[in-house]
């Protein structure tokens, strides 16, 4: 994986896009070796994607 996704990269993405990206990054992560730069970038990207998914889901949740 040569690109690390940041929150700024992800803000304009739909929830569906984020779920697709999450799957792609998980697959890329599985192909990296622990301790490498590619592994670190994949983990950081996955963390950012998961945070953005949570934010979008919370924004869509009904408020009582």
CSV table of N, CA and C in Angstrom, one decimal:
chain,number,residue,atom,x,y,z
A,1,UNK,N,0.9,-1.2,0.0
A,1,UNK,CA,0.0,0.0,0.0
A,1,UNK,C,0.9,1.2,0.0
A,2,UNK,N,0.7,2.1,-1.0
A,2,UNK,CA,1.6,3.2,-1.1
A,2,UNK,C,1.0,4.5,-0.6
A,3,UNK,N,-0.3,4.5,-0.3
A,3,UNK,CA,-0.9,5.8,0.1
A,3,UNK,C,-1.6,5.5,1.5
A,4,UNK,N,-1.4,6.5,2.3
A,4,UNK,CA,-2.0,6.4,3.7
A,4,UNK,C,-3.2,7.4,3.7
A,5,UNK,N,-4.4,6.9,3.9
A,5,UNK,CA,-5.6,7.7,3.9
A,5,UNK,C,-5.6,8.5,5.2
A,6,UNK,N,-6.0,9.8,5.1
A,6,UNK,CA,-6.2,10.6,6.3
A,6,UNK,C,-7.7,11.0,6.4
A,7,UNK,N,-8.1,11.5,7.5
A,7,UNK,CA,-9.4,12.0,7.7
A,7,UNK,C,-9.8,13.0,6.6
A,8,UNK,N,-8.9,13.8,6.3
A,8,UNK,CA,-9.2,14.8,5.2
A,8,UNK,C,-9.5,14.1,3.9
A,9,UNK,N,-8.8,13.0,3.6
A,9,UNK,CA,-9.0,12.3,2.4
A,9,UNK,C,-10.4,11.6,2.4
A,10,UNK,N,-10.9,11.3,3.5
A,10,UNK,CA,-12.1,10.5,3.7
A,10,UNK,C,-13.4,11.3,3.9
A,11,UNK,N,-13.3,12.5,4.2
A,11,UNK,CA,-14.5,13.3,4.6
A,11,UNK,C,-15.6,13.4,3.6
A,12,UNK,N,-15.2,13.4,2.3
A,12,UNK,CA,-16.2,13.6,1.3
A,12,UNK,C,-16.8,12.2,0.8
A,13,UNK,N,-16.3,11.1,1.3
A,13,UNK,CA,-16.7,9.8,0.9
A,13,UNK,C,-18.0,9.4,1.5
A,14,UNK,N,-18.8,8.6,0.8
A,14,UNK,CA,-20.1,8.1,1.3
A,14,UNK,C,-19.7,6.9,2.3
A,15,UNK,N,-20.7,6.6,3.0
A,15,UNK,CA,-20.6,5.4,4.0
A,15,UNK,C,-20.3,4.1,3.2
A,16,UNK,N,-21.0,4.0,2.0
A,16,UNK,CA,-20.7,2.8,1.2
A,16,UNK,C,-19.3,2.8,0.7
A,17,UNK,N,-18.8,3.9,0.2
A,17,UNK,CA,-17.4,4.0,-0.2
A,17,UNK,C,-16.4,3.6,0.9
A,18,UNK,N,-16.7,4.1,2.1
A,18,UNK,CA,-15.8,3.9,3.2
A,18,UNK,C,-15.8,2.4,3.5
A,19,UNK,N,-16.9,1.7,3.4
A,19,UNK,CA,-16.9,0.3,3.7
A,19,UNK,C,-16.1,-0.5,2.6
A,20,UNK,N,-16.2,-0.1,1.4
A,20,UNK,CA,-15.4,-0.7,0.3
A,20,UNK,C,-13.9,-0.4,0.6
A,21,UNK,N,-13.6,0.8,0.9
A,21,UNK,CA,-12.2,1.1,1.2
A,21,UNK,C,-11.7,0.3,2.4
A,22,UNK,N,-12.5,0.2,3.4
A,22,UNK,CA,-12.1,-0.6,4.6
A,22,UNK,C,-11.7,-2.0,4.2
A,23,UNK,N,-12.6,-2.6,3.3
A,23,UNK,CA,-12.3,-4.0,2.9
A,23,UNK,C,-11.0,-4.0,2.1
A,24,UNK,N,-10.8,-3.1,1.2
A,24,UNK,CA,-9.6,-3.1,0.4
A,24,UNK,C,-8.3,-2.9,1.2
A,25,UNK,N,-8.4,-2.0,2.2
A,25,UNK,CA,-7.2,-1.8,3.1
A,25,UNK,C,-7.0,-3.0,4.0
A,26,UNK,N,-8.0,-3.7,4.4
A,26,UNK,CA,-7.9,-4.9,5.2
A,26,UNK,C,-7.1,-6.0,4.4
A,27,UNK,N,-7.5,-6.1,3.1
A,27,UNK,CA,-6.8,-7.1,2.2
A,27,UNK,C,-5.4,-6.7,2.0
A,28,UNK,N,-5.1,-5.4,1.8
A,28,UNK,CA,-3.7,-4.9,1.7
A,28,UNK,C,-2.9,-5.2,2.9
A,29,UNK,N,-3.6,-4.9,4.1
A,29,UNK,CA,-2.9,-5.2,5.4
A,29,UNK,C,-2.5,-6.6,5.5
A,30,UNK,N,-3.4,-7.5,5.1
A,30,UNK,CA,-3.1,-8.9,5.2
A,30,UNK,C,-1.9,-9.4,4.4
A,31,UNK,N,-1.6,-8.6,3.4
A,31,UNK,CA,-0.5,-8.9,2.5
A,31,UNK,C,0.9,-8.2,2.9
A,32,UNK,N,0.8,-7.5,4.0
A,32,UNK,CA,2.1,-6.8,4.4
A,32,UNK,C,2.7,-7.6,5.6
A,33,UNK,N,4.0,-7.3,5.8
A,33,UNK,CA,4.6,-7.9,6.9
A,33,UNK,C,4.7,-6.9,8.0
A,34,UNK,N,4.5,-7.4,9.2
A,34,UNK,CA,4.5,-6.5,10.4
A,34,UNK,C,5.9,-5.9,10.5
A,35,UNK,N,5.8,-4.6,10.9
A,35,UNK,CA,7.0,-3.8,11.1
A,35,UNK,C,7.5,-3.1,9.9
A,36,UNK,N,6.8,-3.3,8.7
A,36,UNK,CA,7.2,-2.6,7.5
A,36,UNK,C,6.5,-1.2,7.4
A,37,UNK,N,7.0,-0.4,6.6
A,37,UNK,CA,6.3,0.9,6.4
A,37,UNK,C,4.9,0.7,5.7
A,38,UNK,N,4.8,-0.3,4.8
A,38,UNK,CA,3.5,-0.6,4.2
A,38,UNK,C,2.5,-1.0,5.3
A,39,UNK,N,3.0,-1.8,6.2
A,39,UNK,CA,2.1,-2.3,7.3
A,39,UNK,C,1.6,-1.1,8.2
A,40,UNK,N,2.5,-0.2,8.5
A,40,UNK,CA,2.2,0.9,9.3
A,40,UNK,C,1.2,1.8,8.6
A,41,UNK,N,1.4,2.0,7.3
A,41,UNK,CA,0.5,2.9,6.6
A,41,UNK,C,-0.9,2.2,6.5
A,42,UNK,N,-0.9,1.0,6.3
A,42,UNK,CA,-2.2,0.3,6.2
A,42,UNK,C,-3.0,0.3,7.5
A,43,UNK,N,-2.3,0.1,8.6
A,43,UNK,CA,-2.9,0.2,9.9
A,43,UNK,C,-3.4,1.6,10.2
A,44,UNK,N,-2.6,2.6,9.9
A,44,UNK,CA,-3.1,4.0,10.1
A,44,UNK,C,-4.3,4.3,9.2
A,45,UNK,N,-4.3,3.9,7.9
A,45,UNK,CA,-5.4,4.1,7.0
A,45,UNK,C,-6.6,3.4,7.5
A,46,UNK,N,-6.5,2.2,8.0
A,46,UNK,CA,-7.7,1.5,8.5
A,46,UNK,C,-8.2,2.2,9.7
A,47,UNK,N,-7.4,2.7,10.6
A,47,UNK,CA,-7.9,3.4,11.7
A,47,UNK,C,-8.6,4.7,11.3
A,48,UNK,N,-8.1,5.4,10.3
A,48,UNK,CA,-8.8,6.6,9.9
A,48,UNK,C,-10.1,6.3,9.2
A,49,UNK,N,-10.2,5.2,8.4
A,49,UNK,CA,-11.4,4.8,7.8
A,49,UNK,C,-12.4,4.4,8.8
A,50,UNK,N,-12.0,3.6,9.8
A,50,UNK,CA,-13.0,3.2,10.9
A,50,UNK,C,-13.5,4.4,11.7
A,51,UNK,N,-12.6,5.4,11.9
A,51,UNK,CA,-13.1,6.6,12.6
A,51,UNK,C,-14.1,7.3,11.8
A,52,UNK,N,-13.9,7.5,10.5
A,52,UNK,CA,-14.8,8.2,9.7
A,52,UNK,C,-16.1,7.4,9.5
A,53,UNK,N,-16.1,6.1,9.5
A,53,UNK,CA,-17.3,5.3,9.4
A,53,UNK,C,-18.1,5.6,10.7
A,54,UNK,N,-17.5,5.5,11.9
A,54,UNK,CA,-18.2,5.8,13.1
A,54,UNK,C,-18.8,7.2,13.1
A,55,UNK,N,-18.0,8.2,12.7
A,55,UNK,CA,-18.6,9.6,12.7
A,55,UNK,C,-19.8,9.7,11.8
A,56,UNK,N,-19.7,9.1,10.6
A,56,UNK,CA,-20.9,9.1,9.7
A,56,UNK,C,-22.1,8.4,10.2
A,57,UNK,N,-21.8,7.2,10.9
A,57,UNK,CA,-22.9,6.5,11.5
A,57,UNK,C,-23.6,7.2,12.6
A,58,UNK,N,-22.8,7.9,13.4
A,58,UNK,CA,-23.3,8.7,14.5
A,58,UNK,C,-24.1,9.9,14.0
A,59,UNK,N,-23.7,10.5,12.9
A,59,UNK,CA,-24.4,11.6,12.3
A,59,UNK,C,-25.7,11.2,11.8
A,60,UNK,N,-25.8,9.9,11.3
A,60,UNK,CA,-27.1,9.4,10.8
A,60,UNK,C,-28.0,8.8,11.8
A,61,UNK,N,-27.5,8.6,13.0
A,61,UNK,CA,-28.3,8.0,14.1
A,61,UNK,C,-29.5,9.0,14.5
A,62,UNK,N,-30.6,8.4,14.7
A,62,UNK,CA,-31.7,9.3,15.2
A,62,UNK,C,-31.4,9.9,16.6
A,63,UNK,N,-31.8,11.1,16.8
A,63,UNK,CA,-31.7,11.8,18.0
A,63,UNK,C,-33.0,11.9,18.7
A,64,UNK,N,-33.1,11.4,20.0
A,64,UNK,CA,-34.3,11.4,20.7
A,64,UNK,C,-34.3,12.5,21.8
